[in-house]
Amino acid sequence: MNQCARITLILLFDLTFISGCAAPATPAPDFSRYFQERNVKGAFLLFDADKAEFIRYCPDQRCEQRFIPASTFKLLNAQIALETGVIADENEIIPWDGVERGIAAWNQDHNLRTAMQNSVVWFYQELAHRIDPERMQHYIDLVGYGNRDISGPDPFWLEGNLRISQAEQIEFLRRLYEEDLPFSQSTMQTVKDIILLEETPAYRLSGKTGWASSVDPDVGWFVGYVEKNSNVYYFATNIDDEGSEESLGKISREITEGILAELGILPTP
C-alpha cells in the first residue's frame, strides 16, 4: 500500500488533506435493505486495497462512531497472549473450569483455535487474566486500539469502556494482514490462520463476529477481509438492536455476506 493510501486510511473521516491526499470513497449502492430486512440499524465499510478506495454505507456518520468491540477484540487478545507467552501456541489446551454456560460448545476444553471458532468468552477471559492489566494496557497503547480504555467491568471488551470504530477496525485488520503490528511474524501468522472462515479456489474469507448484550442497545459486529484475485477487501459491519434474541454477530455476518455478494466479491448464496 502506498503512503498516500495509508494516510487516508488512518484518517478516513478527517476532513484535512495531507500532502494532497484525500480519502477516496466510491459512492455506495443503497445497502439499507440488508439492515431493514433484519430490523436493525447499522453501517457497512469496505476498503479495496488495490484501488486504495472505500465503499461505504454509513448513515449518520456511523462508521466513525466508536462502539464496544465485543468478541472482535479476540483478534488482539490472541496476539498479546501469544506474544507474552501466556499461551504457547494455537494448540495448547486450557481445561474447561466445569462451569456450565448457556452455549454448549463452551462447556469443554479449548485451544486458541477452537475458542476463536466458537467465540468462547471464558477462554479469552482467562488469557486476559494471565496477561494482566498492565501488560494488556501496554500492548493496547502500542497498537493504538480504539479509545485504549480497558477500565470497567470484566471482561472489558464485552462490559467495560473499550470502544472502537469501523474505520479503526479496518486499519487494525490491514496491519494484521500486512504483518505491520508490533508483534512477531509468527504471532500474526498464527492469528491470521485461526480466523480463516472459508477457503475456495476463488477466494479466502477471514473474520470474526461479535455481540455485546451488556450495552443498550445490543451491538453486533462482523469484521475481516476477503482475499480474491491477488486483491484484499477489508470490511467492517456494525449493527445494533434493542433486546435481540438472535446473535447480532450472526446477523452482522449475514448482512455482510449479502453486501459482498452484491459487490461481486463473494458468490451469491
Backbone as JSON, one array per atom type, in Angstrom:
{
  "sequence": "MNQCARITLILLFDLTFISGCAAPATPAPDFSRYFQERNVKGAFLLFDADKAEFIRYCPDQRCEQRFIPASTFKLLNAQIALETGVIADENEIIPWDGVERGIAAWNQDHNLRTAMQNSVVWFYQELAHRIDPERMQHYIDLVGYGNRDISGPDPFWLEGNLRISQAEQIEFLRRLYEEDLPFSQSTMQTVKDIILLEETPAYRLSGKTGWASSVDPDVGWFVGYVEKNSNVYYFATNIDDEGSEESLGKISREITEGILAELGILPTP",
  "N": [[0.85, -1.19, 0.0], [0.58, 2.22, -0.9], [2.05, 5.28, 0.46], [0.31, 7.45, 0.49], [-2.23, 6.25, 0.33], [-2.19, 4.88, 2.74], [-2.14, 6.92, 4.63], [-4.62, 8.12, 4.14], [-6.29, 6.05, 4.82], [-5.9, 5.76, 7.59], [-6.79, 8.24, 8.41], [-9.47, 8.4, 7.72], [-11.95, 9.71, 8.21], [-11.2, 12.26, 8.65], [-11.34, 15.57, 7.7], [-9.22, 16.92, 6.83], [-6.71, 17.48, 4.38], [-3.84, 15.7, 3.48], [-0.72, 16.29, 2.37], [-1.84, 16.58, -0.14], [-3.4, 14.33, -0.31], [-6.49, 12.83, -0.39], [-9.19, 11.06, 1.17], [-10.36, 8.66, -0.8], [-13.61, 7.71, -1.83], [-15.85, 5.5, -3.12], [-19.05, 6.15, -4.4], [-21.54, 4.5, -2.67], [-23.78, 1.79, -3.37], [-27.24, 1.69, -2.35], [-27.44, 0.16, 0.55], [-29.35, -0.2, 2.44], [-31.53, -1.96, 2.6], [-30.57, -4.44, 3.43], [-30.17, -4.15, 6.14], [-32.65, -3.27, 7.0], [-34.26, -5.48, 6.44], [-33.57, -7.16, 8.5], [-34.37, -5.78, 10.64], [-32.62, -4.03, 12.02], [-30.36, -1.39, 12.98], [-27.52, 0.0, 11.33], [-24.21, -0.07, 9.78], [-21.96, -0.3, 6.97], [-18.66, -0.79, 5.95], [-16.07, -0.83, 3.59], [-12.78, -1.49, 2.43], [-10.95, -1.38, -0.45], [-8.03, -2.74, -1.28], [-6.37, -2.76, -3.59], [-7.36, -0.66, -5.18], [-7.12, 1.32, -3.36], [-9.33, 2.45, -2.05], [-12.5, 3.33, -0.66], [-15.67, 1.78, -0.04], [-18.71, 2.71, 1.17], [-21.42, 2.51, 3.42], [-22.9, 4.42, 5.49], [-24.94, 5.54, 7.51], [-25.78, 8.55, 9.21], [-23.14, 9.12, 9.82], [-22.09, 6.85, 11.02], [-19.92, 5.11, 10.71], [-17.7, 6.34, 11.75], [-18.15, 6.44, 14.41], [-17.55, 5.18, 17.68], [-17.85, 1.93, 19.1], [-18.51, -0.67, 21.51], [-16.18, -3.33, 21.29], [-16.77, -6.04, 21.59], [-16.56, -9.53, 20.83], [-14.82, -9.22, 18.69], [-12.51, -8.21, 19.66], [-11.0, -10.36, 20.35], [-9.15, -10.92, 18.36], [-6.99, -9.21, 18.82], [-6.48, -9.83, 21.5], [-5.65, -12.52, 21.33], [-3.22, -12.24, 19.97], [-1.69, -10.74, 21.78], [-1.59, -12.56, 23.89], [-0.12, -14.69, 22.76], [2.26, -13.36, 22.19], [3.2, -12.56, 24.7], [3.59, -14.97, 25.85], [1.79, -16.27, 27.52], [0.25, -18.25, 26.62], [1.28, -21.07, 24.81], [1.02, -21.76, 22.06], [-1.23, -22.13, 19.23], [-2.28, -24.59, 19.75], [-2.2, -25.3, 22.42], [-3.97, -26.51, 25.17], [-6.49, -25.2, 27.27], [-7.98, -26.25, 30.14], [-11.49, -26.79, 30.58], [-13.37, -25.1, 33.06], [-15.44, -26.34, 34.33], [-17.77, -24.97, 34.83], [-21.07, -24.68, 33.94], [-22.24, -23.21, 31.02], [-24.36, -21.14, 28.92], [-24.0, -21.76, 26.23], [-23.47, -24.63, 24.55], [-21.11, -25.48, 23.26], [-19.14, -24.17, 24.62], [-18.69, -25.53, 26.91], [-16.4, -27.25, 27.46], [-12.97, -28.4, 27.06], [-10.62, -26.15, 25.52], [-8.59, -24.83, 22.81], [-6.57, -22.17, 21.39], [-7.43, -21.91, 18.75], [-9.94, -23.36, 18.55], [-11.37, -21.99, 20.45], [-11.5, -19.48, 19.3], [-13.0, -20.04, 17.03], [-15.43, -20.82, 18.16], [-16.0, -18.67, 19.66], [-15.39, -18.44, 22.47], [-15.95, -17.12, 25.47], [-15.0, -17.48, 28.18], [-12.5, -18.64, 27.82], [-10.91, -16.69, 26.49], [-11.11, -14.71, 28.35], [-9.7, -15.86, 30.44], [-7.15, -15.85, 29.26], [-6.73, -13.06, 29.17], [-6.62, -12.5, 31.91], [-4.28, -13.85, 32.57], [-2.46, -12.38, 31.1], [-2.49, -9.91, 32.38], [-3.56, -6.65, 33.64], [-1.69, -4.5, 33.35], [0.24, -5.25, 31.39], [-1.56, -5.75, 29.32], [-2.65, -3.18, 28.88], [-0.33, -1.91, 28.01], [0.18, -3.11, 25.49], [-2.18, -2.51, 24.12], [-2.0, 0.25, 24.01], [0.34, 0.4, 22.49], [-0.45, -0.69, 20.05], [-2.47, 1.08, 19.5], [-5.25, 0.76, 19.8], [-8.51, 1.49, 19.2], [-10.22, 3.46, 21.62], [-8.5, 2.89, 23.63], [-9.14, 2.27, 26.25], [-9.33, 0.26, 28.94], [-10.76, 0.09, 31.22], [-13.38, -0.58, 33.66], [-16.04, -3.09, 34.03], [-15.21, -6.63, 34.06], [-15.38, -9.02, 31.46], [-13.52, -6.49, 29.84], [-13.86, -5.94, 27.14], [-16.37, -6.7, 26.55], [-18.06, -5.71, 28.51], [-16.96, -3.44, 29.56], [-15.27, -0.27, 29.12], [-13.97, -0.06, 26.69], [-13.79, 1.02, 23.33], [-14.29, 1.09, 19.76], [-14.08, 2.14, 16.34], [-15.56, 1.49, 13.07], [-13.84, 2.26, 11.0], [-11.41, 2.23, 12.38], [-11.28, -0.47, 13.01], [-10.87, -1.56, 10.44], [-8.36, -0.47, 9.8], [-6.82, -1.75, 11.75], [-7.16, -4.44, 10.95], [-5.95, -4.32, 8.43], [-3.28, -3.85, 9.15], [-2.79, -6.18, 10.55], [-3.08, -8.11, 8.5], [-1.04, -7.32, 6.72], [1.05, -7.77, 8.35], [2.04, -5.78, 10.08], [1.8, -5.05, 12.67], [2.87, -4.56, 16.14], [4.05, -7.12, 16.78], [5.52, -10.43, 16.73], [6.3, -12.07, 13.62], [5.46, -14.72, 13.54], [3.46, -14.78, 15.5], [1.47, -13.07, 14.37], [0.93, -14.46, 12.0], [-0.1, -16.83, 13.01], [-2.52, -15.96, 14.19], [-3.82, -14.95, 11.93], [-4.2, -17.34, 10.62], [-5.98, -18.74, 12.31], [-8.31, -17.32, 12.12], [-9.37, -17.8, 9.69], [-12.17, -18.42, 7.78], [-13.48, -19.41, 5.46], [-12.33, -21.17, 2.6], [-11.79, -21.32, -0.77], [-11.18, -22.25, -4.24], [-11.52, -19.8, -5.46], [-11.58, -17.68, -3.6], [-10.65, -16.45, -0.28], [-12.03, -16.18, 2.87], [-11.76, -14.39, 5.8], [-12.34, -13.68, 9.26], [-14.14, -12.25, 12.11], [-16.88, -12.47, 14.28], [-18.95, -10.51, 16.55], [-20.79, -9.85, 19.55], [-22.38, -7.85, 21.81], [-24.31, -7.82, 24.58], [-24.52, -6.46, 26.89], [-24.64, -3.78, 26.72], [-26.78, -0.99, 25.88], [-28.4, 0.06, 23.09], [-28.09, -3.51, 22.2], [-25.03, -4.53, 20.6], [-23.65, -5.51, 17.51], [-21.12, -7.13, 15.49], [-19.27, -7.78, 12.46], [-16.19, -8.36, 11.28], [-13.39, -8.34, 9.03], [-11.63, -9.8, 6.22], [-11.46, -10.33, 2.66], [-9.67, -12.31, 0.48], [-8.97, -12.2, -2.86], [-8.34, -12.82, -6.25], [-5.68, -11.8, -6.12], [-6.09, -9.52, -4.68], [-7.1, -7.65, -1.75], [-9.88, -7.24, 0.26], [-11.0, -5.35, 2.79], [-13.3, -5.37, 5.48], [-15.88, -4.02, 7.6], [-18.66, -4.44, 9.51], [-21.2, -3.05, 11.43], [-23.8, -3.23, 13.77], [-26.87, -2.47, 15.57], [-29.39, -3.35, 17.99], [-32.28, -3.41, 19.98], [-32.67, -5.53, 22.65], [-32.32, -8.01, 21.3], [-32.97, -11.39, 20.47], [-31.64, -13.05, 18.87], [-28.34, -13.85, 17.79], [-26.43, -11.03, 17.3], [-23.99, -10.97, 16.12], [-24.1, -13.08, 14.3], [-26.16, -12.12, 12.64], [-24.88, -9.82, 11.67], [-22.84, -10.99, 10.15], [-24.36, -12.28, 8.17], [-25.59, -10.09, 6.9], [-23.29, -8.78, 5.94], [-22.19, -10.71, 4.17], [-24.19, -10.78, 2.27], [-24.03, -8.18, 1.18], [-21.37, -8.21, 0.21], [-21.66, -10.15, -1.73], [-23.4, -8.83, -3.49], [-21.65, -6.89, -4.37], [-19.99, -8.41, -5.87], [-17.82, -9.62, -4.75], [-17.97, -11.84, -3.09], [-19.47, -15.04, -3.83], [-22.91, -15.3, -4.93], [-25.24, -16.34, -2.53]],
  "CA": [[0.0, 0.0, 0.0], [1.42, 3.41, -0.94], [1.95, 6.12, 1.66], [-0.91, 8.26, 0.39], [-3.38, 5.41, 0.69], [-2.12, 4.54, 4.16], [-2.54, 8.11, 5.38], [-6.06, 8.33, 4.02], [-6.98, 5.0, 5.56], [-5.84, 6.09, 9.01], [-7.55, 9.47, 8.65], [-10.62, 8.26, 6.83], [-13.02, 10.67, 8.44], [-10.63, 13.58, 8.89], [-11.56, 16.38, 6.52], [-7.95, 17.52, 6.46], [-5.97, 16.86, 3.29], [-2.46, 15.54, 3.88], [0.14, 16.21, 1.19], [-2.67, 16.42, -1.33], [-4.08, 13.03, -0.31], [-7.83, 12.79, 0.19], [-9.68, 9.69, 1.31], [-11.32, 8.4, -1.87], [-14.73, 6.85, -1.47], [-16.78, 5.25, -4.2], [-20.45, 6.23, -3.96], [-22.02, 3.14, -2.43], [-25.2, 1.49, -3.6], [-28.04, 1.78, -1.13], [-27.46, -1.15, 1.21], [-30.26, -0.12, 3.59], [-32.47, -3.08, 2.68], [-29.98, -5.55, 4.18], [-30.38, -3.86, 7.56], [-34.1, -3.19, 7.25], [-34.82, -6.84, 6.42], [-33.3, -7.78, 9.8], [-34.87, -4.86, 11.67], [-31.5, -3.5, 12.8], [-29.65, -0.22, 12.49], [-26.13, -0.36, 11.16], [-23.39, 0.51, 8.72], [-21.02, -1.2, 6.3], [-17.49, -0.1, 5.41], [-15.15, -1.73, 2.9], [-11.6, -0.88, 1.83], [-10.38, -2.13, -1.57], [-6.61, -2.44, -1.17], [-5.8, -2.46, -4.91], [-7.79, 0.67, -5.61], [-6.95, 2.26, -2.24], [-10.62, 3.14, -2.15], [-13.54, 2.86, 0.25], [-17.09, 1.73, -0.33], [-19.27, 2.91, 2.49], [-22.82, 2.79, 3.71], [-22.67, 4.89, 6.86], [-25.96, 6.51, 7.94], [-25.49, 9.37, 10.4], [-21.7, 9.04, 10.08], [-21.91, 5.76, 11.98], [-18.62, 4.43, 10.55], [-16.67, 7.0, 12.55], [-18.52, 6.34, 15.81], [-16.95, 4.04, 18.38], [-18.74, 1.02, 19.79], [-17.81, -1.73, 22.24], [-15.72, -4.28, 20.27], [-17.25, -7.41, 21.83], [-15.58, -10.59, 20.57], [-13.8, -8.88, 17.69], [-11.27, -7.95, 20.39], [-10.23, -11.6, 20.45], [-8.04, -10.88, 17.41], [-5.86, -8.6, 19.51], [-6.23, -10.61, 22.72], [-4.88, -13.71, 20.96], [-1.85, -11.85, 19.63], [-0.99, -10.37, 23.02], [-1.36, -13.79, 24.64], [1.0, -15.41, 22.14], [3.49, -12.56, 22.28], [3.67, -12.55, 26.09], [3.88, -16.34, 26.24], [0.85, -16.83, 28.49], [-0.15, -19.5, 25.97], [2.43, -21.43, 23.98], [0.69, -21.74, 20.64], [-2.66, -22.32, 18.97], [-2.7, -25.95, 20.11], [-2.21, -25.52, 23.87], [-5.32, -26.65, 25.73], [-6.86, -24.71, 28.59], [-9.11, -27.09, 30.57], [-12.76, -26.19, 30.98], [-13.44, -24.95, 34.51], [-16.56, -27.09, 34.86], [-18.96, -24.13, 34.99], [-21.99, -24.82, 32.81], [-22.64, -21.95, 30.41], [-25.52, -21.28, 28.07], [-23.65, -22.25, 24.9], [-22.93, -25.98, 24.79], [-19.75, -25.61, 22.74], [-18.2, -23.58, 25.57], [-18.55, -26.39, 28.1], [-15.39, -28.26, 27.18], [-11.63, -27.85, 26.92], [-10.42, -25.43, 24.25], [-7.32, -24.19, 22.5], [-6.74, -20.84, 20.81], [-8.17, -22.03, 17.5], [-11.34, -23.74, 18.77], [-12.0, -20.92, 21.22], [-11.8, -18.42, 18.35], [-14.08, -20.52, 16.16], [-16.67, -20.89, 18.93], [-16.1, -17.41, 20.4], [-15.51, -18.88, 23.86], [-15.6, -15.98, 26.31], [-14.2, -17.82, 29.36], [-11.13, -18.94, 27.4], [-10.19, -15.44, 26.24], [-11.06, -14.01, 29.64], [-8.57, -16.46, 31.15], [-5.93, -15.31, 28.65], [-6.58, -11.67, 29.61], [-6.18, -12.53, 33.31], [-2.87, -14.25, 32.56], [-1.67, -11.27, 30.55], [-2.62, -8.92, 33.45], [-3.97, -5.35, 33.11], [-0.58, -3.62, 32.99], [0.76, -5.65, 30.07], [-2.64, -5.55, 28.36], [-2.69, -1.76, 28.55], [0.88, -1.6, 27.24], [0.04, -3.52, 24.09], [-3.28, -1.76, 23.51], [-1.42, 1.56, 23.69], [1.32, 0.21, 21.42], [-1.21, -0.9, 18.81], [-3.38, 2.2, 19.29], [-6.54, 0.11, 19.55], [-9.7, 2.23, 19.6], [-10.0, 4.52, 22.61], [-7.43, 2.37, 24.51], [-9.64, 2.31, 27.63], [-9.7, -1.09, 29.39], [-11.4, 0.19, 32.54], [-14.75, -1.07, 33.73], [-16.24, -4.5, 34.41], [-14.5, -7.71, 33.37], [-14.32, -8.65, 30.53], [-13.67, -5.09, 29.43], [-14.26, -5.83, 25.73], [-17.81, -7.01, 26.48], [-18.84, -4.98, 29.51], [-16.22, -2.28, 30.04], [-15.29, 1.03, 28.43], [-13.23, -0.08, 25.43], [-14.62, 1.33, 22.17], [-13.56, 1.16, 18.5], [-14.93, 2.45, 15.2], [-15.38, 0.61, 11.91], [-12.61, 2.68, 10.31], [-10.28, 1.74, 13.17], [-11.25, -1.92, 12.82], [-10.27, -1.84, 9.14], [-6.92, -0.19, 9.89], [-6.23, -2.84, 12.54], [-7.14, -5.63, 10.09], [-4.93, -4.13, 7.4], [-1.97, -4.02, 9.77], [-2.65, -7.61, 10.82], [-2.86, -8.84, 7.24], [0.28, -6.94, 6.2], [2.01, -8.09, 9.41], [2.6, -4.49, 10.43], [1.53, -4.79, 14.08], [4.08, -4.71, 16.96], [4.16, -8.5, 17.24], [6.37, -11.25, 15.87], [5.65, -12.58, 12.41], [4.79, -15.99, 13.85], [2.23, -14.44, 16.22], [0.46, -12.55, 13.44], [0.56, -15.52, 11.08], [-0.97, -17.77, 13.74], [-3.86, -15.39, 14.33], [-4.43, -14.95, 10.6], [-4.59, -18.72, 10.31], [-7.12, -19.23, 13.1], [-9.54, -16.59, 11.8], [-9.83, -18.2, 8.35], [-13.53, -18.98, 7.85], [-13.79, -20.15, 4.24], [-11.28, -21.16, 1.58], [-12.18, -21.96, -2.02], [-10.23, -21.87, -5.3], [-11.77, -18.44, -5.92], [-11.4, -16.66, -2.58], [-10.48, -16.82, 1.12], [-12.73, -15.26, 3.77], [-11.3, -14.43, 7.19], [-13.04, -12.67, 10.04], [-14.63, -12.54, 13.46], [-18.12, -11.81, 14.7], [-19.02, -10.07, 17.93], [-22.13, -9.46, 20.03], [-22.39, -7.38, 23.19], [-25.68, -7.61, 25.07], [-24.45, -5.73, 28.16], [-24.87, -2.37, 26.42], [-28.13, -0.72, 25.4], [-28.87, -1.24, 22.59], [-27.09, -4.53, 21.89], [-24.16, -4.2, 19.47], [-23.11, -6.65, 16.77], [-20.02, -6.86, 14.56], [-18.54, -8.76, 11.67], [-15.03, -7.68, 10.69], [-12.47, -9.29, 8.41], [-11.16, -9.46, 4.88], [-11.57, -11.33, 1.61], [-8.56, -12.36, -0.47], [-9.53, -12.66, -4.13], [-7.65, -12.31, -7.44], [-4.5, -11.05, -5.68], [-6.52, -8.3, -4.01], [-7.66, -7.83, -0.41], [-11.01, -6.36, 0.59], [-11.2, -5.31, 4.24], [-14.67, -4.93, 5.75], [-16.36, -3.94, 8.99], [-20.09, -4.18, 9.62], [-21.61, -2.8, 12.82], [-25.25, -3.08, 13.89], [-27.41, -2.5, 16.93], [-30.79, -3.72, 18.11], [-32.66, -3.47, 21.39], [-33.24, -6.77, 23.16], [-32.33, -9.07, 20.29], [-32.85, -12.76, 20.95], [-30.76, -13.73, 17.92], [-26.99, -13.32, 17.84], [-26.17, -9.92, 16.38], [-22.81, -11.33, 15.35], [-24.59, -13.89, 13.18], [-26.88, -11.22, 11.74], [-23.87, -8.97, 11.03], [-22.18, -11.77, 9.11], [-25.31, -12.5, 7.07], [-25.69, -8.81, 6.18], [-22.02, -8.55, 5.25], [-22.04, -11.63, 3.05], [-25.13, -10.33, 1.25], [-23.47, -7.0, 0.52], [-20.19, -8.63, -0.54], [-22.15, -10.84, -2.93], [-23.9, -7.8, -4.4], [-20.48, -6.21, -4.93], [-19.25, -9.36, -6.69], [-16.61, -10.06, -4.04], [-18.3, -13.21, -2.72], [-20.52, -15.59, -4.7], [-24.28, -15.18, -4.46], [-25.62, -17.54, -1.77]],
  "C": [[0.88, 1.24, 0.0], [1.13, 4.32, 0.25], [0.69, 6.97, 1.65], [-2.12, 7.47, 0.83], [-3.39, 5.1, 2.17], [-2.57, 5.72, 5.01], [-4.05, 8.28, 5.33], [-6.85, 7.25, 4.72], [-7.02, 5.34, 7.04], [-6.74, 7.29, 9.33], [-8.81, 9.51, 7.8], [-11.64, 9.36, 7.0], [-12.5, 12.06, 8.78], [-10.79, 14.39, 7.62], [-10.28, 17.05, 6.04], [-7.33, 16.78, 5.3], [-4.5, 16.83, 3.7], [-1.62, 15.34, 2.63], [-0.67, 15.95, -0.08], [-3.44, 15.12, -1.37], [-5.45, 13.18, 0.33], [-8.26, 11.35, 0.28], [-10.71, 9.41, 0.23], [-12.41, 7.45, -1.4], [-15.66, 6.72, -2.66], [-18.21, 5.4, -3.68], [-21.04, 4.83, -3.84], [-23.45, 2.98, -2.91], [-25.94, 1.62, -2.28], [-28.18, 0.39, -0.52], [-28.49, -1.2, 2.34], [-31.16, -1.35, 3.72], [-31.9, -4.25, 3.47], [-30.2, -5.39, 5.68], [-31.87, -3.85, 7.89], [-34.74, -4.57, 7.29], [-34.61, -7.56, 7.75], [-33.72, -6.9, 10.96], [-33.77, -4.37, 12.6], [-31.02, -2.2, 12.18], [-28.19, -0.61, 12.31], [-25.46, 0.32, 9.99], [-22.41, -0.52, 8.2], [-19.89, -0.36, 5.72], [-16.55, -1.12, 4.8], [-13.98, -0.92, 2.34], [-11.02, -1.83, 0.81], [-8.9, -1.79, -1.63], [-6.0, -2.07, -2.52], [-6.13, -1.05, -5.36], [-7.51, 1.74, -4.57], [-8.2, 3.13, -2.1], [-11.63, 2.5, -1.2], [-14.89, 2.76, -0.44], [-17.79, 1.79, 1.02], [-20.78, 3.12, 2.45], [-22.84, 3.13, 5.19], [-23.71, 5.94, 7.25], [-25.53, 7.24, 9.2], [-24.02, 9.27, 10.81], [-21.36, 7.94, 11.06], [-20.52, 5.14, 11.9], [-17.51, 5.08, 11.35], [-16.99, 6.96, 14.03], [-17.92, 5.08, 16.43], [-18.0, 3.25, 19.16], [-17.91, -0.02, 20.54], [-17.42, -2.83, 21.24], [-16.28, -5.68, 20.39], [-16.16, -8.4, 21.41], [-14.63, -10.32, 19.42], [-12.47, -8.56, 18.36], [-10.41, -9.2, 20.52], [-9.05, -11.63, 19.48], [-6.79, -10.27, 18.04], [-5.49, -9.38, 20.75], [-5.35, -11.82, 22.42], [-3.43, -13.36, 20.65], [-1.05, -11.47, 20.87], [-0.66, -11.61, 23.84], [-0.18, -14.57, 24.08], [2.31, -14.66, 22.35], [4.07, -12.56, 23.69], [3.96, -13.96, 26.61], [2.93, -16.92, 27.27], [0.16, -18.08, 27.92], [0.91, -19.81, 24.92], [2.16, -21.28, 22.5], [-0.8, -22.0, 20.48], [-3.18, -23.68, 19.39], [-2.74, -26.21, 21.61], [-3.64, -25.5, 24.41], [-5.41, -25.95, 27.08], [-8.08, -25.52, 29.02], [-10.34, -26.27, 30.93], [-12.85, -26.18, 32.51], [-14.63, -25.66, 35.14], [-17.83, -26.29, 35.08], [-19.83, -24.25, 33.74], [-22.43, -23.43, 32.32], [-23.7, -22.2, 29.35], [-25.26, -21.8, 26.68], [-22.91, -23.57, 25.08], [-21.48, -26.12, 24.36], [-18.71, -25.02, 23.68], [-17.86, -24.53, 26.71], [-17.63, -27.57, 27.83], [-14.03, -27.59, 27.11], [-11.5, -27.16, 25.56], [-8.96, -25.04, 24.08], [-7.62, -22.87, 21.79], [-7.62, -20.89, 19.56], [-9.65, -22.34, 17.75], [-12.08, -22.67, 19.56], [-12.32, -19.71, 20.34], [-13.0, -18.82, 17.5], [-15.42, -20.51, 16.87], [-16.9, -19.66, 19.8], [-16.29, -17.65, 21.9], [-15.01, -17.77, 24.8], [-14.7, -16.38, 27.46], [-12.74, -18.07, 29.0], [-10.34, -17.64, 27.22], [-10.16, -14.55, 27.47], [-9.9, -14.55, 30.48], [-7.24, -15.96, 30.57], [-5.68, -13.88, 29.14], [-6.11, -11.61, 31.06], [-4.7, -12.91, 33.4], [-1.97, -13.12, 32.06], [-1.47, -10.21, 31.62], [-2.87, -7.52, 32.88], [-2.81, -4.47, 32.64], [-0.02, -3.97, 31.62], [-0.3, -5.47, 28.99], [-2.69, -4.09, 27.91], [-1.5, -1.36, 27.69], [0.69, -1.93, 25.77], [-1.11, -2.8, 23.4], [-2.81, -0.35, 23.15], [-0.46, 1.45, 22.51], [0.64, 0.06, 20.07], [-2.04, 0.34, 18.47], [-4.79, 1.73, 19.0], [-7.69, 0.94, 20.09], [-9.4, 3.35, 20.57], [-9.01, 4.11, 23.7], [-7.86, 2.26, 25.98], [-10.11, 0.92, 28.06], [-10.31, -1.07, 30.79], [-12.81, -0.39, 32.48], [-14.83, -2.54, 34.06], [-15.47, -5.46, 33.52], [-15.53, -8.66, 32.75], [-14.57, -7.29, 29.9], [-14.11, -4.94, 27.98], [-15.74, -6.16, 25.52], [-18.65, -6.13, 27.4], [-18.18, -3.7, 29.98], [-16.32, -1.08, 29.12], [-14.5, 1.07, 27.13], [-14.19, 0.15, 24.26], [-13.73, 1.44, 20.92], [-14.54, 1.44, 17.37], [-14.69, 1.46, 14.06], [-14.11, 0.97, 11.15], [-11.38, 2.17, 11.05], [-10.17, 0.22, 13.08], [-10.54, -2.27, 11.51], [-8.77, -1.56, 9.16], [-6.2, -1.28, 10.68], [-6.12, -4.12, 11.7], [-6.07, -5.52, 9.01], [-3.54, -4.37, 7.97], [-1.72, -5.48, 10.14], [-2.31, -8.36, 9.54], [-1.47, -8.57, 6.68], [1.4, -7.21, 7.2], [2.81, -6.85, 9.81], [2.25, -4.08, 11.86], [2.79, -5.05, 14.9], [4.2, -6.08, 17.61], [5.08, -9.26, 16.29], [5.58, -11.74, 14.67], [4.89, -13.86, 12.71], [3.48, -15.76, 14.6], [1.14, -14.0, 15.26], [0.01, -13.63, 12.46], [-0.35, -16.54, 11.74], [-2.39, -17.24, 13.83], [-4.55, -15.3, 12.97], [-4.93, -16.34, 10.23], [-5.85, -19.13, 11.05], [-8.4, -18.44, 12.84], [-10.02, -16.87, 10.37], [-11.17, -18.92, 8.47], [-13.88, -19.84, 6.65], [-12.6, -20.06, 3.28], [-11.76, -21.96, 0.38], [-11.12, -21.63, -3.07], [-10.36, -20.41, -5.72], [-11.47, -17.36, -4.88], [-11.12, -17.29, -1.22], [-11.16, -15.75, 1.96], [-12.22, -15.48, 5.18], [-12.07, -13.38, 7.98], [-13.47, -13.15, 11.4], [-15.91, -11.76, 13.72], [-18.0, -11.34, 16.14], [-20.43, -9.66, 18.28], [-22.0, -9.08, 21.49], [-23.82, -7.08, 23.6], [-25.7, -6.84, 26.39], [-24.67, -4.24, 27.97], [-26.3, -2.21, 25.88], [-28.07, 0.37, 24.34], [-27.73, -2.23, 22.41], [-26.3, -4.11, 20.65], [-23.64, -5.48, 18.83], [-22.06, -6.22, 15.77], [-19.78, -8.06, 13.65], [-17.43, -8.0, 10.97], [-14.11, -8.73, 10.07], [-12.02, -8.84, 7.05], [-11.37, -10.65, 3.95], [-10.35, -11.19, 0.71], [-9.1, -12.97, -1.77], [-8.76, -12.01, -5.28], [-6.49, -11.38, -7.08], [-4.84, -9.7, -5.05], [-7.03, -8.65, -2.61], [-8.74, -6.78, -0.19], [-11.24, -6.45, 2.09], [-12.61, -4.76, 4.53], [-14.93, -4.87, 7.25], [-17.84, -3.57, 8.95], [-20.44, -4.08, 11.1], [-23.12, -2.58, 12.84], [-25.64, -2.93, 15.36], [-28.9, -2.8, 16.89], [-31.11, -3.84, 19.59], [-33.28, -4.82, 21.72], [-33.31, -7.91, 22.16], [-32.19, -10.44, 20.94], [-31.98, -13.6, 20.02], [-29.39, -13.07, 17.96], [-26.8, -12.2, 16.81], [-24.88, -10.14, 15.6], [-23.2, -12.13, 14.12], [-25.31, -13.03, 12.16], [-25.9, -10.33, 10.98], [-23.17, -9.72, 9.91], [-23.1, -11.98, 7.92], [-25.48, -11.23, 6.24], [-24.45, -8.57, 5.34], [-21.89, -9.43, 4.02], [-23.02, -11.28, 1.92], [-24.59, -9.15, 0.47], [-22.25, -7.38, -0.32], [-20.58, -9.4, -1.8], [-22.68, -9.84, -3.95], [-22.75, -7.07, -5.08], [-19.64, -7.13, -5.82], [-17.98, -9.86, -6.05], [-16.77, -11.49, -3.55], [-19.37, -13.73, -3.68], [-21.9, -15.37, -4.09], [-24.68, -16.46, -3.74], [-26.63, -18.4, -2.54]]
}
